[in-house]
XYZ file of C-alpha atoms in Angstrom:
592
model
C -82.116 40.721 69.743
C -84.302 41.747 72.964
C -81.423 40.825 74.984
C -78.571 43.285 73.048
C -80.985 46.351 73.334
C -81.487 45.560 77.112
C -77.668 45.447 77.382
C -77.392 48.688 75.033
C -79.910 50.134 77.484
C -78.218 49.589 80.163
C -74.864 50.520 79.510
C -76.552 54.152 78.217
C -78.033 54.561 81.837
C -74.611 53.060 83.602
C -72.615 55.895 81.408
C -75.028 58.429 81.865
C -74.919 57.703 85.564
C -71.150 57.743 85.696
C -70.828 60.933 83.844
C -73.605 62.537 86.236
C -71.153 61.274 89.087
C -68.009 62.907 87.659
C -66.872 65.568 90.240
C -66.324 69.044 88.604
C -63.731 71.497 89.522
C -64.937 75.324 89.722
C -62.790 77.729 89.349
C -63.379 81.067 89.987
C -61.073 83.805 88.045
C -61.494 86.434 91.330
C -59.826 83.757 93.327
C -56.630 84.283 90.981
C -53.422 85.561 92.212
C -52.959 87.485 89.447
C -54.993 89.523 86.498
C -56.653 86.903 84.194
C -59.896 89.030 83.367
C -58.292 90.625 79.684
C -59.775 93.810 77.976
C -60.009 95.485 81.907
C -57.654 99.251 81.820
C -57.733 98.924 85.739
C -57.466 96.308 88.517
C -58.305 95.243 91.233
C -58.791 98.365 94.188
C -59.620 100.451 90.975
C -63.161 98.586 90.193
C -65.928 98.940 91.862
C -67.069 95.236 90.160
C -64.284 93.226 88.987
C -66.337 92.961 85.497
C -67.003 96.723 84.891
C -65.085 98.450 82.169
C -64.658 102.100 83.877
C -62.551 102.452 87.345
C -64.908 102.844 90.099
C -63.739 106.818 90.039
C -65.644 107.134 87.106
C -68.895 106.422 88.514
C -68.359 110.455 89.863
C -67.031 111.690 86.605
C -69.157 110.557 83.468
C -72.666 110.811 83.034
C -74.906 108.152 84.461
C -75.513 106.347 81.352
C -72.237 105.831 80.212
C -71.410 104.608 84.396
C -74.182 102.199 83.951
C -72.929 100.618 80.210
C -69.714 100.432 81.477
C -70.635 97.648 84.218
C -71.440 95.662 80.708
C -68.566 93.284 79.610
C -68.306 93.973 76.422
C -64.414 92.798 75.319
C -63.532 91.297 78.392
C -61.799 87.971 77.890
C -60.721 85.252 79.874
C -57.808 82.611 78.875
C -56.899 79.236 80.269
C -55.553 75.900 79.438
C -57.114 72.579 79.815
C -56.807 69.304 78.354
C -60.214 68.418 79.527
C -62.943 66.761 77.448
C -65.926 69.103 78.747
C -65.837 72.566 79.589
C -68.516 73.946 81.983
C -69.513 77.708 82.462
C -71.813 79.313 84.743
C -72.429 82.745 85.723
C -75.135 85.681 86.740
C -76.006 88.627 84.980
C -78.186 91.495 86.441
C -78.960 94.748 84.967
C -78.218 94.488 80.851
C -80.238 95.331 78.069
C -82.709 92.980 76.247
C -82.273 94.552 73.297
C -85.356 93.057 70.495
C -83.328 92.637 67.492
C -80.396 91.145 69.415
C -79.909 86.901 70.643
C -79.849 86.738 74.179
C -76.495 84.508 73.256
C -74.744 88.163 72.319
C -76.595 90.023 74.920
C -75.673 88.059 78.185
C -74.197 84.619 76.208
C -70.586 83.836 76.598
C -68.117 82.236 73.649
C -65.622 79.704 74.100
C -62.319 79.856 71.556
C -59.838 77.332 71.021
C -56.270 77.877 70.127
C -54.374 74.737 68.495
C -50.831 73.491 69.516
C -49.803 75.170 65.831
C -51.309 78.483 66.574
C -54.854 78.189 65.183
C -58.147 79.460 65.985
C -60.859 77.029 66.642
C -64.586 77.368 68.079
C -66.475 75.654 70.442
C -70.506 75.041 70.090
C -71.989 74.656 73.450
C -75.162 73.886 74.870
C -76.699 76.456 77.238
C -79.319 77.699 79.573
C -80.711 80.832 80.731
C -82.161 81.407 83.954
C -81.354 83.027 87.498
C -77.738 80.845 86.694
C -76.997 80.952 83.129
C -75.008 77.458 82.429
C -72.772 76.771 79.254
C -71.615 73.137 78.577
C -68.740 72.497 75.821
C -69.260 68.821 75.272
C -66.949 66.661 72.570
C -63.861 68.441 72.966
C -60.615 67.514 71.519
C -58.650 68.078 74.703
C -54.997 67.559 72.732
C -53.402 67.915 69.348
C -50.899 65.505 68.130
C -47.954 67.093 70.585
C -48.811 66.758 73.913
C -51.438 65.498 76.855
C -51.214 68.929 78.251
C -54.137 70.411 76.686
C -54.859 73.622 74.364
C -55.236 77.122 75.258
C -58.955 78.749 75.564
C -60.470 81.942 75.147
C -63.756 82.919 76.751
C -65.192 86.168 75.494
C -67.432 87.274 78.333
C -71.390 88.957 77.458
C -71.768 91.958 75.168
C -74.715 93.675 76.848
C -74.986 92.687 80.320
C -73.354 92.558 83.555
C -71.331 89.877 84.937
C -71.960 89.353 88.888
C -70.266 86.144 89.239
C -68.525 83.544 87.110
C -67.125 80.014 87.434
C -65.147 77.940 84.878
C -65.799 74.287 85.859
C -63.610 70.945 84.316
C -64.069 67.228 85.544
C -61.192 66.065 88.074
C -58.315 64.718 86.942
C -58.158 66.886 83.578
C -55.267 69.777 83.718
C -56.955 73.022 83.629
C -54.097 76.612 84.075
C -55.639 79.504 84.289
C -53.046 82.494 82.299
C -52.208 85.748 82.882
C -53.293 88.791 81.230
C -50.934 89.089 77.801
C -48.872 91.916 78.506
C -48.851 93.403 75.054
C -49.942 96.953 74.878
C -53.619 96.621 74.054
C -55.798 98.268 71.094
C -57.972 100.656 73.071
C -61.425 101.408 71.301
C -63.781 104.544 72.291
C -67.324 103.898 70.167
C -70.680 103.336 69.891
C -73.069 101.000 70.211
C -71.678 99.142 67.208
C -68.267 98.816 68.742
C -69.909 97.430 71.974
C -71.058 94.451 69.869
C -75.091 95.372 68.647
C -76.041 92.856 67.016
C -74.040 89.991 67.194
C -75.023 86.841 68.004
C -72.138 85.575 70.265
C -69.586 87.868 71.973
C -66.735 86.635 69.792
C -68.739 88.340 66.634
C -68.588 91.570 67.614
C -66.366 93.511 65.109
C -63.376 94.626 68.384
C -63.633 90.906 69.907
C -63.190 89.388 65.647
C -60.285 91.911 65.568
C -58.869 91.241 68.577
C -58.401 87.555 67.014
C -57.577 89.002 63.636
C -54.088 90.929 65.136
C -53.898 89.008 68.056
C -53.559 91.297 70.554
C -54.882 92.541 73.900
C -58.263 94.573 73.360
C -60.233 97.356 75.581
C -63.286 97.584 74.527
C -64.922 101.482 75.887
C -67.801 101.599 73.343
C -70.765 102.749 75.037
C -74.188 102.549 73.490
C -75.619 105.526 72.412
C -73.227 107.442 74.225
C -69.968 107.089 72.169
C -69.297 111.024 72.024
C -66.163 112.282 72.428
C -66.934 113.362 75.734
C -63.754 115.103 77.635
C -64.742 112.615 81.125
C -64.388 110.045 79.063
C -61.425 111.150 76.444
C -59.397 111.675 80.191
C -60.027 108.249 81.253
C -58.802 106.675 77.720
C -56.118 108.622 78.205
C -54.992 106.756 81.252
C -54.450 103.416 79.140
C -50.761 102.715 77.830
C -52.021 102.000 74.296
C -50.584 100.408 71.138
C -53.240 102.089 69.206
C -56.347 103.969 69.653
C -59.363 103.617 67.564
C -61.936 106.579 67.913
C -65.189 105.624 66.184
C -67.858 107.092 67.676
C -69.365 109.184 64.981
C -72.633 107.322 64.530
C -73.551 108.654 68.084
C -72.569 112.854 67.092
C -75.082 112.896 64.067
C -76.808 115.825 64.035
C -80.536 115.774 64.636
C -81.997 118.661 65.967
C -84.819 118.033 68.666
C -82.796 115.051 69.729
C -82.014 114.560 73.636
C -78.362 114.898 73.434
C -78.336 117.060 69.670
C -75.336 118.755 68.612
C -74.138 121.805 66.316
C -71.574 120.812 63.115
C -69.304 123.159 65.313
C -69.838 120.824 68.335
C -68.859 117.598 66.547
C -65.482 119.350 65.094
C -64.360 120.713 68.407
C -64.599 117.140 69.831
C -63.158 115.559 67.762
C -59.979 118.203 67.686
C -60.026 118.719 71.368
C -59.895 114.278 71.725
C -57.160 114.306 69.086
C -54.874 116.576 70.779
C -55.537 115.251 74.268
C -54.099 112.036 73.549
C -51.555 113.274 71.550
C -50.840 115.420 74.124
C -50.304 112.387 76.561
C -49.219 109.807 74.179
C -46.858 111.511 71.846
C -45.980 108.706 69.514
C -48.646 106.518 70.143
C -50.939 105.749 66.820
C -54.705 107.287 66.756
C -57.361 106.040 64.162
C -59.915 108.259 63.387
C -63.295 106.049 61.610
C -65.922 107.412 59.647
C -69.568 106.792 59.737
C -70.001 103.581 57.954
C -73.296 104.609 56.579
C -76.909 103.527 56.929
C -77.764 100.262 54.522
C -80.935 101.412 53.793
C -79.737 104.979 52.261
C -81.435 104.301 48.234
C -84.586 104.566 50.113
C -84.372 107.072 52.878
C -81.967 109.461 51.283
C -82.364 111.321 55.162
C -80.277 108.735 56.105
C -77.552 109.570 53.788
C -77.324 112.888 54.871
C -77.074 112.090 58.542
C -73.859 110.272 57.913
C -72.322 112.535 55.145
C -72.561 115.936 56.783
C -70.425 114.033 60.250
C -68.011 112.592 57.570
C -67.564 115.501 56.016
C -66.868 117.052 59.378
C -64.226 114.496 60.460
C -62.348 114.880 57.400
C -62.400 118.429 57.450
C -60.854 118.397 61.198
C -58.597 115.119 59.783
C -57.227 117.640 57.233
C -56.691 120.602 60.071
C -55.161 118.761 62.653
C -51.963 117.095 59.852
C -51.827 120.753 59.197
C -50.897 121.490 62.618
C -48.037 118.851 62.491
C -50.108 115.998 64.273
C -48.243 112.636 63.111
C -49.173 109.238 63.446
C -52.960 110.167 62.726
C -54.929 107.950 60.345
C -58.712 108.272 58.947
C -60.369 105.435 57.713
C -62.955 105.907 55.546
C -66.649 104.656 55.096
C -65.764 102.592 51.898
C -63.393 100.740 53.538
C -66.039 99.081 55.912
C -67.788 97.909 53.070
C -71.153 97.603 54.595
C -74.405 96.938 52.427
C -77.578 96.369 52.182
C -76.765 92.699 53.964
C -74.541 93.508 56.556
C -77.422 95.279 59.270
C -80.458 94.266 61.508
C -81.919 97.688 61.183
C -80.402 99.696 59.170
C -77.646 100.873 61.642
C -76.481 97.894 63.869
C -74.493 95.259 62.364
C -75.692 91.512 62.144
C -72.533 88.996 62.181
C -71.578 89.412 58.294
C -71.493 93.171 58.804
C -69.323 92.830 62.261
C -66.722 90.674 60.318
C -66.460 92.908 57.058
C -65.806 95.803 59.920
C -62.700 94.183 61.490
C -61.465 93.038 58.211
C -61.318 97.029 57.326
C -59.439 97.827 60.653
C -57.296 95.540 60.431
C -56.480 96.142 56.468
C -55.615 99.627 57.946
C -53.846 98.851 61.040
C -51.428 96.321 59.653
C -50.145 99.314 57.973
C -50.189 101.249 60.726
C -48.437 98.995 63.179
C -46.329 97.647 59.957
C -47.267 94.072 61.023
C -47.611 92.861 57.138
C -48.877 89.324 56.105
C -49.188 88.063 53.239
C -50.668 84.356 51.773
C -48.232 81.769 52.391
C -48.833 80.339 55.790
C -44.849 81.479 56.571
C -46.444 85.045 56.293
C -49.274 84.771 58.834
C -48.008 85.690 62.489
C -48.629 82.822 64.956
C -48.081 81.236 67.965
C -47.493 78.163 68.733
C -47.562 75.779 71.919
C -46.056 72.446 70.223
C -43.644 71.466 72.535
C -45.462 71.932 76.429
C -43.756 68.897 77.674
C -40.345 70.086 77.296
C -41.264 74.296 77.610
C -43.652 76.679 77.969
C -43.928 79.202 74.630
C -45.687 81.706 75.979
C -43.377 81.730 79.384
C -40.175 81.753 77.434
C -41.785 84.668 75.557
C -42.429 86.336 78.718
C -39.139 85.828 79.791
C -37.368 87.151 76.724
C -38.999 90.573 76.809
C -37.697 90.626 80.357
C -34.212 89.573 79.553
C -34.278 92.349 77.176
C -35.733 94.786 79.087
C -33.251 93.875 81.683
C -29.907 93.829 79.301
C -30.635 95.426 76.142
C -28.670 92.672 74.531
C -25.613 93.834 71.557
C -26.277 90.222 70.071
C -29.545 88.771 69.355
C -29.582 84.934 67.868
C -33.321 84.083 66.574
C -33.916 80.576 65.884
C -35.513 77.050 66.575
C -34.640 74.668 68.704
C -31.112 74.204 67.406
C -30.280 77.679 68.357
C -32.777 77.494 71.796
C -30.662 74.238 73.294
C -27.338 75.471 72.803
C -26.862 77.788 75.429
C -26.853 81.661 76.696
C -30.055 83.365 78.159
C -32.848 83.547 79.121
C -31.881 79.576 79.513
C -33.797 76.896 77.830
C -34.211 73.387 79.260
C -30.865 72.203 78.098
C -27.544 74.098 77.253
C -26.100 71.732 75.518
C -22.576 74.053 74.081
C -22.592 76.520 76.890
C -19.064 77.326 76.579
C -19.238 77.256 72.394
C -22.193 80.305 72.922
C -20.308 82.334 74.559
C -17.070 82.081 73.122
C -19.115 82.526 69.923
C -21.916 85.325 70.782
C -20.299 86.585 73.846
C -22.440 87.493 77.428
C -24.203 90.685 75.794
C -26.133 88.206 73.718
C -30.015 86.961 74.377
C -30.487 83.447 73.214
C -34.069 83.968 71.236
C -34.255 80.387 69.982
C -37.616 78.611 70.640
C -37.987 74.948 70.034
C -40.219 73.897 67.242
C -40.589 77.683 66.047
C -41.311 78.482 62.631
C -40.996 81.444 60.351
C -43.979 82.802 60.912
C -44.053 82.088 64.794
C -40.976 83.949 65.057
C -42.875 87.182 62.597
C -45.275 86.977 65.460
C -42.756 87.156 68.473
C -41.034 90.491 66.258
C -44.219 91.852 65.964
C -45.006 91.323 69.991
C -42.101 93.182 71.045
C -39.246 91.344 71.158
C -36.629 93.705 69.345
C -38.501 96.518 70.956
C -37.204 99.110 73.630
C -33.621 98.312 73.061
C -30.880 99.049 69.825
C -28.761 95.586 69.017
C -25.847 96.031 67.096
C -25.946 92.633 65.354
C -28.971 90.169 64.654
C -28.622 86.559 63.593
C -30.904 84.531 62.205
C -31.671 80.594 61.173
C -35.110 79.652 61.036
C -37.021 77.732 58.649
C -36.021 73.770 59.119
C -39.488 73.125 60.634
C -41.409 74.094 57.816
C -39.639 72.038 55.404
C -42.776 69.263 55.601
C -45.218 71.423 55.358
C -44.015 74.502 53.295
C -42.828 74.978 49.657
C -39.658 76.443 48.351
C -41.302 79.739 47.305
C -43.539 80.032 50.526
C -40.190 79.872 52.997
C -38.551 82.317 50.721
C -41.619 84.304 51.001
C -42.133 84.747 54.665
C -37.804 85.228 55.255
C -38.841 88.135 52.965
C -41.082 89.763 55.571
C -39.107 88.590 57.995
C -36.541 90.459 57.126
C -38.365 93.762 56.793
C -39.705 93.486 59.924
C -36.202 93.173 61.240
C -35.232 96.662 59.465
C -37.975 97.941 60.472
C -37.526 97.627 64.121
C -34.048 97.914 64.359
C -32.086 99.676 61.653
C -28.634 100.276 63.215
C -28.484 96.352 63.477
C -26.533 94.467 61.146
C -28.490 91.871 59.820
C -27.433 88.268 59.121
C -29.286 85.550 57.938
C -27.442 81.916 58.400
C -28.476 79.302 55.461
C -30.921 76.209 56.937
C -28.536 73.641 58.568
C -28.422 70.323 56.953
C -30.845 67.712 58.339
C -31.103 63.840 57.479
C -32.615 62.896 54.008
C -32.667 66.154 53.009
C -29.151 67.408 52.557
C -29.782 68.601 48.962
C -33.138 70.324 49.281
C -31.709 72.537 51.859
C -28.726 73.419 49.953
C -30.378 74.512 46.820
C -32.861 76.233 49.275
C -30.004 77.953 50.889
C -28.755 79.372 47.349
C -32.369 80.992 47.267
C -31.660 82.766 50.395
C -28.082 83.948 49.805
C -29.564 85.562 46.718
C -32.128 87.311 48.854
C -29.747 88.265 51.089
C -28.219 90.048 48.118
C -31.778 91.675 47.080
C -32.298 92.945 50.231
C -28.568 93.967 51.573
C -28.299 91.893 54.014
C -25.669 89.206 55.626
C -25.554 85.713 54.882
C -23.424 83.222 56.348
C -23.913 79.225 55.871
C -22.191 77.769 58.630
C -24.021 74.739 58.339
C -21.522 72.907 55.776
C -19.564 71.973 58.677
C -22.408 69.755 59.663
C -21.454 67.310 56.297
C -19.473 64.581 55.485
C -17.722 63.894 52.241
C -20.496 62.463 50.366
C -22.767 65.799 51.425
C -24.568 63.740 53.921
C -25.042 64.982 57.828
C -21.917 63.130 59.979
C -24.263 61.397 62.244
C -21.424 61.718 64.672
C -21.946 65.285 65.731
C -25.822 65.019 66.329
C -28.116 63.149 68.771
C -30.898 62.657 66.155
C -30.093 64.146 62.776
C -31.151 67.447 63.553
C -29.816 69.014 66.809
C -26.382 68.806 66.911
C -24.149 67.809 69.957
C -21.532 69.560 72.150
C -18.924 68.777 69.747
C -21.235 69.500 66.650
C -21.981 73.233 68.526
C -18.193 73.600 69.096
C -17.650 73.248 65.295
C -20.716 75.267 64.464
C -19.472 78.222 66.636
C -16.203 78.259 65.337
C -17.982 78.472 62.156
C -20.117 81.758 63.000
C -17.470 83.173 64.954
C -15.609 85.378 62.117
C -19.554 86.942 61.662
C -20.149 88.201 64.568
C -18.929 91.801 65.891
């Protein structure tokens, strides 16, 4: 018995002493060749510090104290990829604020997000250490999913309340680690308070933007500004510089007014801001959406009624000026009201800032309200929640062929667009896949004004995500064909596919409604020939519901007995360049 624990002992100290020997690989995200530091306006020759928030010509423009919070990295995010086992962090801060009733983990902690190969959020616990270096050490990790050796993406939300001076991402050697590019989706642009900057959450990834952020998943700035969230016209100009897909203006809790105070206001004051902000940016962005928030309230208002009235008499205020400004014909303007927040008597540290239950029930009211505003609906089937997806990395990238989509359109402004899987993806057309396997059968089908949106592996809801991230923006199609929904036969009911081609199609209408829609029925795959036609009866009658095409092309795919003809695919699912020829021939007489 003596002799096993000796043995356990020393294997313990032989691994310990190997893993102490491992050689890590630092990388350094100002070494980059291109922008990887997301929730930054301005790059580069702009900053004066490649974390501040604010271009370095700020520094002459705003007041000192909102200069100073702007060096904080509040909503600044970094992604990367890495198949690695341990994740190392380790960075300086100088200058934040050691605020009492908020974790040093929020204040100058970082937070390490996982996505999964089928689009899902994950969250990493790591160990760390402050000190002149703070260190972070992601132990355990699942480097893979079931797909691929390639790894998972990563998403490291950078400190809430103080300022980065350095930073290094470090992975053993011989793991795969890719740093990637700022997304290039037109970011939600916030202008708030000390809430919005993230007081009090525990980790960076709780503050109510950073949980949004997640929630829609999209690009973020973050210019909330503690204390000093005021409408100011330095700072209105500067927001105004930022291509936005929304703005969010929430910085009522900072305009109460309480006389005596250093920066006090008049009820006239807080009304001309907030009409002189509104019409600024509409001024510059004419279409673009602009939330307007009210004060969520103070949770301990049943005992200090004072309280109550602070909040009130500024909410009364913005509605007042809400109620002016659609008067004057100002579209695309949206209030969100205090109720819809749903803050209580649990949700605060003190009263005013939120803890991590009240930062959570905040982004769950934006995005309630900006789903609506953006139209970018779910709903509680899986096939109705927008996703990505990074399944098949060996033979693609997702996220590039994403990229190069929106650039193909850009580029053409395609007359046909043909959404699908992977069916659709290795046929042929552009932007090219890995494999064209019926080159000629595309384009005697779809013609050369046609963009080949087929991703392999894609499901209904990962193509509702690509719709909703711009890919049948900027451009007017005349004809849009669709087949999706084979991959989410193992996993999906009946009623849930039919649900989320619903919302599909609206989204389609939505963003373009001179198209002509067409939806094709599932194509037959092995062992399930039946299932999929009774499933494409349930789509032809949607179809019908919502005036839309149908075609069902797929028959031509079955033998006599209703079985797939093994002879026109490679593996009972994609067909080959004979089983394209016939498929074409089949769409052909749908297509303008």
């Amino acid at each position: 018995m003596k002799i096993k624990v000796l043995s356990l002992a020393l294997l313990f100290c032989c691994s310990s002493a190997f893993a102490q020997n491992v050689r890590i690989n630092w990388w350094n995200p100002q070494s980059a060749a291109f922008p990887v530091i997301e929730g930054r306006a301005w790059q580069g020759k702009d900053l004066k510090n490649p974390y501040d928030r604010l271009p370095a010509k700020a520094e002459k423009t705003v007041r000192e104290a909102v200069w100073g919070l702007s060096n904080q990295s509040s909503g600044l995010m970094i992604r990367f990829r890495s198949n690695s086992p341990e994740i190392k962090v380790r960075y300086t801060v100088g200058g934040g604020h050691a605020l009492p009733h908020m974790p040093a983990t929020g204040v100058s902690g970082v937070d390490l997000y996982a996505i999964s190969s089928d689009g899902e959020a994950r969250w990493a616990a790591g160990k760390y250490a402050f000190g002149d270096t703070i260190t972070y050490n992601f132990r355990g990790l699942a480097g893979n999913d079931n797909y691929h050796k390639k790894g998972r993406e990563y998403r490291l939300f950078l400190p809430l309340y103080n300022n980065v001076k350095w930073l290094e991402i470090g992975t053993p050697e011989g793991t795969e680690f890719t740093a990637l590019p700022v997304r290039p989706d037109q970011p939600i642009v916030v202008y708030g308070t000390s809430i919005a900057q993230g007081a009090c959450a525990s980790r960076p990834g709780m503050a109510w933007p950073s949980i949004l952020s997640r929630k829609m998943d999209r690009p973020l700035i973050n210019l909330a500004f503690s204390g000093n969230g005021r409408l100011e016209k330095e700072v209105v100009e500067l927001v105004n510089e930022i291509d936005a897909k929304v703005f969010i203006l929430d910085c009522l809790p900072n305009l109460t007014i309480r006389p005596g105070s250093e920066l006090a206001v008049t009820a006239e004051e807080v009304r001309s801001r907030i009409l002189t902000s509104v019409k600024s940016i509409r001024e510059k962005h004419p279409a673009t959406p602009i939330v307007l928030a009210e004060h969520a309230g103070y949770t301990d208002e049943e005992l200090n009624p004072q309280s109550k009235n602070f909040y009130q008499e500024v909410n009364e205020i913005l509605k007042n000026a809400f109620a002016q400004l659609k008067s004057e014909g100002i579209e695309n303007l949206y209030l969100i009201s205090k109720k819809d927040f749903n803050q209580d008597i649990e949700t605060t540290v003190d009263g005013t800032h939120q803890t991590d239950l009240g930062m959570m029930r905040y982004a769950e009211g934006y995005e309630k309200h900006l789903r609506n505003v953006l139209h970018e609906y779910t709903g509680e089937a899986s096939t109705t929640k927008p996703i990505i997806q990074l399944r098949e990395l060996n033979n693609y990238d997702w996220e590039a062929r994403h990229l190069a989509v929106l650039e193909h359109n850009k580029k053409s402004s395609p007359e046909v667009v043909v959404i699908g899987n992977s069916i659709t993806h290795f046929w042929g057309g552009l932007p090219k896949g890995p494999r064209a396997v019926g080159e000629e059968s595309w384009n005697k089908t779809f013609g050369k004004s046609s963009v080949n949106m087929g991703y392999g592996w894609d499901r209904i809801e990962n193509v509702l995500w690509r719709i909703y991230h711009g890919e049948l923006d900027g451009f007017n199609a005349k004809q849009i064909i669709v087949n999706i929904g084979t991959n989410n036969l193992h996993m999906n009911t009946d009623a849930e596919i039919v649900e989320g081609w619903k919302l599909l199609i609206s989204a389609l209408k939505y963003r373009q409604p001179k198209a002509k829609i067409t939806f094709s029925g599932i194509y037959p795959r092995r062992a399930q020939e039946q299932r999929v036609v009774l499933l494409n009866e349930q789509l032809a009658q949607l179809a019908g519901q919502e005036n839309i095409g149908f075609i069902d092309p797929g028959k031509v795919f079955l033998n006599k007995e209703g079985k797939i003809d093994e002879a026109l695919f490679g593996d009972g699912l994609h067909p080959n360049a004979k089983g394209y020829e016939l498929l074409g021939n089949a769409i052909k007489s749908a297509v303008k």
